[in-house]
JSON list of C-alpha atoms in Angstrom, two decimals:
[
{"chain": "A", "resi": 1, "resn": "GLN", "atom": "CA", "xyz": [0.49, -0.80, -0.85]},
{"chain": "A", "resi": 2, "resn": "VAL", "atom": "CA", "xyz": [1.60, -3.26, -3.20]},
{"chain": "A", "resi": 3, "resn": "GLN", "atom": "CA", "xyz": [5.41, -2.50, -4.42]},
{"chain": "A", "resi": 4, "resn": "PHE", "atom": "CA", "xyz": [7.26, -4.63, -7.14]},
{"chain": "A", "resi": 5, "resn": "VAL", "atom": "CA", "xyz": [11.11, -4.54, -7.56]},
{"chain": "A", "resi": 6, "resn": "GLU", "atom": "CA", "xyz": [12.62, -5.97, -10.76]},
{"chain": "A", "resi": 7, "resn": "SER", "atom": "CA", "xyz": [16.36, -6.65, -11.30]},
{"chain": "A", "resi": 8, "resn": "GLY", "atom": "CA", "xyz": [18.59, -8.54, -13.69]},
{"chain": "A", "resi": 9, "resn": "GLY", "atom": "CA", "xyz": [18.21, -6.80, -16.93]},
{"chain": "A", "resi": 10, "resn": "GLY", "atom": "CA", "xyz": [21.25, -6.22, -18.80]},
{"chain": "A", "resi": 11, "resn": "LEU", "atom": "CA", "xyz": [22.92, -5.84, -22.57]},
{"chain": "A", "resi": 12, "resn": "VAL", "atom": "CA", "xyz": [23.35, -9.46, -23.75]},
{"chain": "A", "resi": 13, "resn": "GLN", "atom": "CA", "xyz": [23.85, -10.78, -27.37]},
{"chain": "A", "resi": 14, "resn": "ALA", "atom": "CA", "xyz": [21.33, -12.55, -29.21]},
{"chain": "A", "resi": 15, "resn": "GLY", "atom": "CA", "xyz": [21.42, -16.37, -28.25]},
{"chain": "A", "resi": 16, "resn": "GLU", "atom": "CA", "xyz": [22.42, -15.64, -24.73]},
{"chain": "A", "resi": 17, "resn": "SER", "atom": "CA", "xyz": [20.53, -15.82, -21.38]},
{"chain": "A", "resi": 18, "resn": "LEU", "atom": "CA", "xyz": [19.22, -13.62, -18.71]},
{"chain": "A", "resi": 19, "resn": "ARG", "atom": "CA", "xyz": [17.54, -14.19, -15.19]},
{"chain": "A", "resi": 20, "resn": "LEU", "atom": "CA", "xyz": [15.12, -11.37, -14.00]},
{"chain": "A", "resi": 21, "resn": "SER", "atom": "CA", "xyz": [13.95, -11.10, -10.52]},
{"chain": "A", "resi": 22, "resn": "CYS", "atom": "CA", "xyz": [10.74, -9.55, -8.99]},
{"chain": "A", "resi": 23, "resn": "THR", "atom": "CA", "xyz": [10.69, -8.93, -5.60]},
{"chain": "A", "resi": 24, "resn": "ILE", "atom": "CA", "xyz": [7.09, -8.25, -4.33]},
{"chain": "A", "resi": 25, "resn": "SER", "atom": "CA", "xyz": [5.89, -6.83, -0.74]},
{"chain": "A", "resi": 26, "resn": "GLY", "atom": "CA", "xyz": [2.80, -5.62, 0.58]},
{"chain": "A", "resi": 27, "resn": "THR", "atom": "CA", "xyz": [0.50, -8.34, -0.18]},
{"chain": "A", "resi": 28, "resn": "SER", "atom": "CA", "xyz": [0.13, -11.91, 0.71]},
{"chain": "A", "resi": 29, "resn": "PHE", "atom": "CA", "xyz": [2.54, -13.08, -1.96]},
{"chain": "A", "resi": 30, "resn": "SER", "atom": "CA", "xyz": [1.91, -16.69, -1.78]},
{"chain": "A", "resi": 31, "resn": "SER", "atom": "CA", "xyz": [-1.75, -16.73, -2.70]},
{"chain": "A", "resi": 32, "resn": "GLU", "atom": "CA", "xyz": [-0.99, -14.20, -5.70]},
{"chain": "A", "resi": 33, "resn": "ASN", "atom": "CA", "xyz": [-0.89, -14.87, -9.56]},
{"chain": "A", "resi": 34, "resn": "ILE", "atom": "CA", "xyz": [2.07, -13.02, -10.63]},
{"chain": "A", "resi": 35, "resn": "GLY", "atom": "CA", "xyz": [2.90, -12.27, -14.26]},
{"chain": "A", "resi": 36, "resn": "TRP", "atom": "CA", "xyz": [5.81, -10.68, -16.24]},
{"chain": "A", "resi": 37, "resn": "TYR", "atom": "CA", "xyz": [4.83, -7.82, -18.84]},
{"chain": "A", "resi": 38, "resn": "ARG", "atom": "CA", "xyz": [7.29, -6.13, -21.45]},
{"chain": "A", "resi": 39, "resn": "GLN", "atom": "CA", "xyz": [7.00, -3.06, -23.05]},
{"chain": "A", "resi": 40, "resn": "VAL", "atom": "CA", "xyz": [8.93, -1.46, -26.21]},
{"chain": "A", "resi": 41, "resn": "VAL", "atom": "CA", "xyz": [9.08, 2.15, -26.70]},
{"chain": "A", "resi": 42, "resn": "GLY", "atom": "CA", "xyz": [6.13, 3.63, -28.65]},
{"chain": "A", "resi": 43, "resn": "GLN", "atom": "CA", "xyz": [4.26, 0.17, -28.03]},
{"chain": "A", "resi": 44, "resn": "GLN", "atom": "CA", "xyz": [1.79, -1.17, -25.60]},
{"chain": "A", "resi": 45, "resn": "ARG", "atom": "CA", "xyz": [2.76, -3.09, -22.57]},
{"chain": "A", "resi": 46, "resn": "GLU", "atom": "CA", "xyz": [2.38, -6.80, -23.31]},
{"chain": "A", "resi": 47, "resn": "PHE", "atom": "CA", "xyz": [1.60, -10.05, -21.32]},
{"chain": "A", "resi": 48, "resn": "VAL", "atom": "CA", "xyz": [4.83, -12.32, -21.24]},
{"chain": "A", "resi": 49, "resn": "ALA", "atom": "CA", "xyz": [4.21, -15.06, -18.62]},
{"chain": "A", "resi": 50, "resn": "ARG", "atom": "CA", "xyz": [2.25, -15.60, -15.87]},
{"chain": "A", "resi": 51, "resn": "ILE", "atom": "CA", "xyz": [2.68, -17.93, -12.36]},
{"chain": "A", "resi": 52, "resn": "GLY", "atom": "CA", "xyz": [0.03, -19.17, -10.34]},
{"chain": "A", "resi": 53, "resn": "PRO", "atom": "CA", "xyz": [0.15, -20.01, -6.54]},
{"chain": "A", "resi": 54, "resn": "GLY", "atom": "CA", "xyz": [0.38, -23.63, -7.48]},
{"chain": "A", "resi": 55, "resn": "SER", "atom": "CA", "xyz": [2.94, -22.99, -9.66]},
{"chain": "A", "resi": 56, "resn": "ASP", "atom": "CA", "xyz": [0.80, -23.31, -12.80]},
{"chain": "A", "resi": 57, "resn": "THR", "atom": "CA", "xyz": [2.62, -21.18, -15.76]},
{"chain": "A", "resi": 58, "resn": "ILE", "atom": "CA", "xyz": [1.34, -19.93, -18.81]},
{"chain": "A", "resi": 59, "resn": "TYR", "atom": "CA", "xyz": [3.26, -18.07, -21.83]},
{"chain": "A", "resi": 60, "resn": "VAL", "atom": "CA", "xyz": [2.72, -15.86, -24.69]},
{"chain": "A", "resi": 61, "resn": "ASN", "atom": "CA", "xyz": [3.42, -18.01, -27.84]},
{"chain": "A", "resi": 62, "resn": "SER", "atom": "CA", "xyz": [6.47, -15.92, -28.57]},
{"chain": "A", "resi": 63, "resn": "VAL", "atom": "CA", "xyz": [8.32, -17.04, -25.47]},
{"chain": "A", "resi": 64, "resn": "LYS", "atom": "CA", "xyz": [7.35, -20.61, -25.01]},
{"chain": "A", "resi": 65, "resn": "GLY", "atom": "CA", "xyz": [10.11, -23.27, -25.10]},
{"chain": "A", "resi": 66, "resn": "ARG", "atom": "CA", "xyz": [12.72, -19.99, -24.29]},
{"chain": "A", "resi": 67, "resn": "PHE", "atom": "CA", "xyz": [11.71, -18.41, -21.11]},
{"chain": "A", "resi": 68, "resn": "THR", "atom": "CA", "xyz": [10.80, -19.96, -17.71]},
{"chain": "A", "resi": 69, "resn": "ILE", "atom": "CA", "xyz": [8.94, -18.12, -15.04]},
{"chain": "A", "resi": 70, "resn": "SER", "atom": "CA", "xyz": [9.00, -19.77, -11.40]},
{"chain": "A", "resi": 71, "resn": "ARG", "atom": "CA", "xyz": [8.76, -18.52, -7.88]},
{"chain": "A", "resi": 72, "resn": "ASP", "atom": "CA", "xyz": [10.31, -18.61, -4.54]},
{"chain": "A", "resi": 73, "resn": "ASP", "atom": "CA", "xyz": [7.55, -17.69, -2.07]},
{"chain": "A", "resi": 74, "resn": "ALA", "atom": "CA", "xyz": [9.48, -17.70, 1.06]},
{"chain": "A", "resi": 75, "resn": "LYS", "atom": "CA", "xyz": [11.42, -15.04, -0.60]},
{"chain": "A", "resi": 76, "resn": "SER", "atom": "CA", "xyz": [8.36, -13.12, -2.27]},
{"chain": "A", "resi": 77, "resn": "THR", "atom": "CA", "xyz": [10.17, -13.48, -5.37]},
{"chain": "A", "resi": 78, "resn": "VAL", "atom": "CA", "xyz": [9.33, -14.37, -9.24]},
{"chain": "A", "resi": 79, "resn": "PHE", "atom": "CA", "xyz": [11.84, -14.93, -11.51]},
{"chain": "A", "resi": 80, "resn": "LEU", "atom": "CA", "xyz": [11.90, -14.95, -14.96]},
{"chain": "A", "resi": 81, "resn": "GLN", "atom": "CA", "xyz": [14.57, -17.04, -17.08]},
{"chain": "A", "resi": 82, "resn": "MET", "atom": "CA", "xyz": [15.09, -16.15, -20.75]},
{"chain": "A", "resi": 83, "resn": "ASN", "atom": "CA", "xyz": [17.34, -18.38, -22.85]},
{"chain": "A", "resi": 84, "resn": "ALA", "atom": "CA", "xyz": [17.90, -18.12, -26.48]},
{"chain": "A", "resi": 85, "resn": "LEU", "atom": "CA", "xyz": [17.08, -14.36, -26.24]},
{"chain": "A", "resi": 86, "resn": "ARG", "atom": "CA", "xyz": [16.37, -12.50, -29.38]},
{"chain": "A", "resi": 87, "resn": "PRO", "atom": "CA", "xyz": [16.73, -8.74, -30.57]},
{"chain": "A", "resi": 88, "resn": "GLU", "atom": "CA", "xyz": [12.57, -8.62, -30.24]},
{"chain": "A", "resi": 89, "resn": "ASP", "atom": "CA", "xyz": [12.91, -9.40, -26.94]},
{"chain": "A", "resi": 90, "resn": "THR", "atom": "CA", "xyz": [14.63, -6.26, -26.11]},
{"chain": "A", "resi": 91, "resn": "ALA", "atom": "CA", "xyz": [11.96, -4.28, -23.81]},
{"chain": "A", "resi": 92, "resn": "MET", "atom": "CA", "xyz": [11.53, -3.09, -20.34]},
{"chain": "A", "resi": 93, "resn": "TYR", "atom": "CA", "xyz": [10.16, -5.90, -18.14]},
{"chain": "A", "resi": 94, "resn": "TYR", "atom": "CA", "xyz": [7.76, -5.63, -15.29]},
{"chain": "A", "resi": 95, "resn": "CYS", "atom": "CA", "xyz": [6.18, -7.98, -12.89]},
{"chain": "A", "resi": 96, "resn": "ASN", "atom": "CA", "xyz": [2.60, -7.01, -11.61]},
{"chain": "A", "resi": 97, "resn": "SER", "atom": "CA", "xyz": [-0.61, -8.97, -10.38]},
{"chain": "A", "resi": 98, "resn": "TYR", "atom": "CA", "xyz": [-2.31, -11.17, -13.17]},
{"chain": "A", "resi": 99, "resn": "PRO", "atom": "CA", "xyz": [-4.59, -10.03, -13.84]},
{"chain": "A", "resi": 100, "resn": "LEU", "atom": "CA", "xyz": [-3.50, -6.67, -13.44]},
{"chain": "A", "resi": 101, "resn": "LYS", "atom": "CA", "xyz": [-4.85, -4.67, -10.19]},
{"chain": "A", "resi": 102, "resn": "HIS", "atom": "CA", "xyz": [-1.99, -2.72, -8.60]},
{"chain": "A", "resi": 103, "resn": "GLY", "atom": "CA", "xyz": [0.74, -0.13, -9.77]},
{"chain": "A", "resi": 104, "resn": "TRP", "atom": "CA", "xyz": [4.04, -0.80, -11.84]},
{"chain": "A", "resi": 105, "resn": "GLY", "atom": "CA", "xyz": [7.36, -0.67, -10.59]},
{"chain": "A", "resi": 106, "resn": "LYS", "atom": "CA", "xyz": [10.36, 0.72, -12.52]},
{"chain": "A", "resi": 107, "resn": "GLY", "atom": "CA", "xyz": [11.24, -2.18, -14.32]},
{"chain": "A", "resi": 108, "resn": "THR", "atom": "CA", "xyz": [14.26, -3.53, -15.66]},
{"chain": "A", "resi": 109, "resn": "LEU", "atom": "CA", "xyz": [15.71, -2.98, -19.23]},
{"chain": "A", "resi": 110, "resn": "VAL", "atom": "CA", "xyz": [16.73, -6.08, -21.34]},
{"chain": "A", "resi": 111, "resn": "THR", "atom": "CA", "xyz": [18.49, -5.27, -24.81]},
{"chain": "A", "resi": 112, "resn": "VAL", "atom": "CA", "xyz": [19.45, -7.84, -27.07]},
{"chain": "A", "resi": 113, "resn": "SER", "atom": "CA", "xyz": [21.81, -6.96, -30.15]},
{"chain": "A", "resi": 114, "resn": "SER", "atom": "CA", "xyz": [21.87, -9.00, -33.00]}
]
């Protein structure tokens, strides 16, 4: 069973940074496309960024130039460096395969105050 454990969220002010981590077990991590997703209460979960096995990346337009996704295959971990955070980035952040094919972890909450 594939498991995702997200961490690194917190409460920050607008303009500040956070680095999220996602540790993955139960799969051949190095061959997986891994994505970060986020969900605001009452809204649908949305795609944020994805990194492929060769570290190619794609981002949703709203985070381009501010967020950076990276991976450490030796640690089966994917990171999301979030800079210049905005109040609209406030959400619960999750990682999962891309496209989706596994259950969700508990996520990590990011709150950005104005």
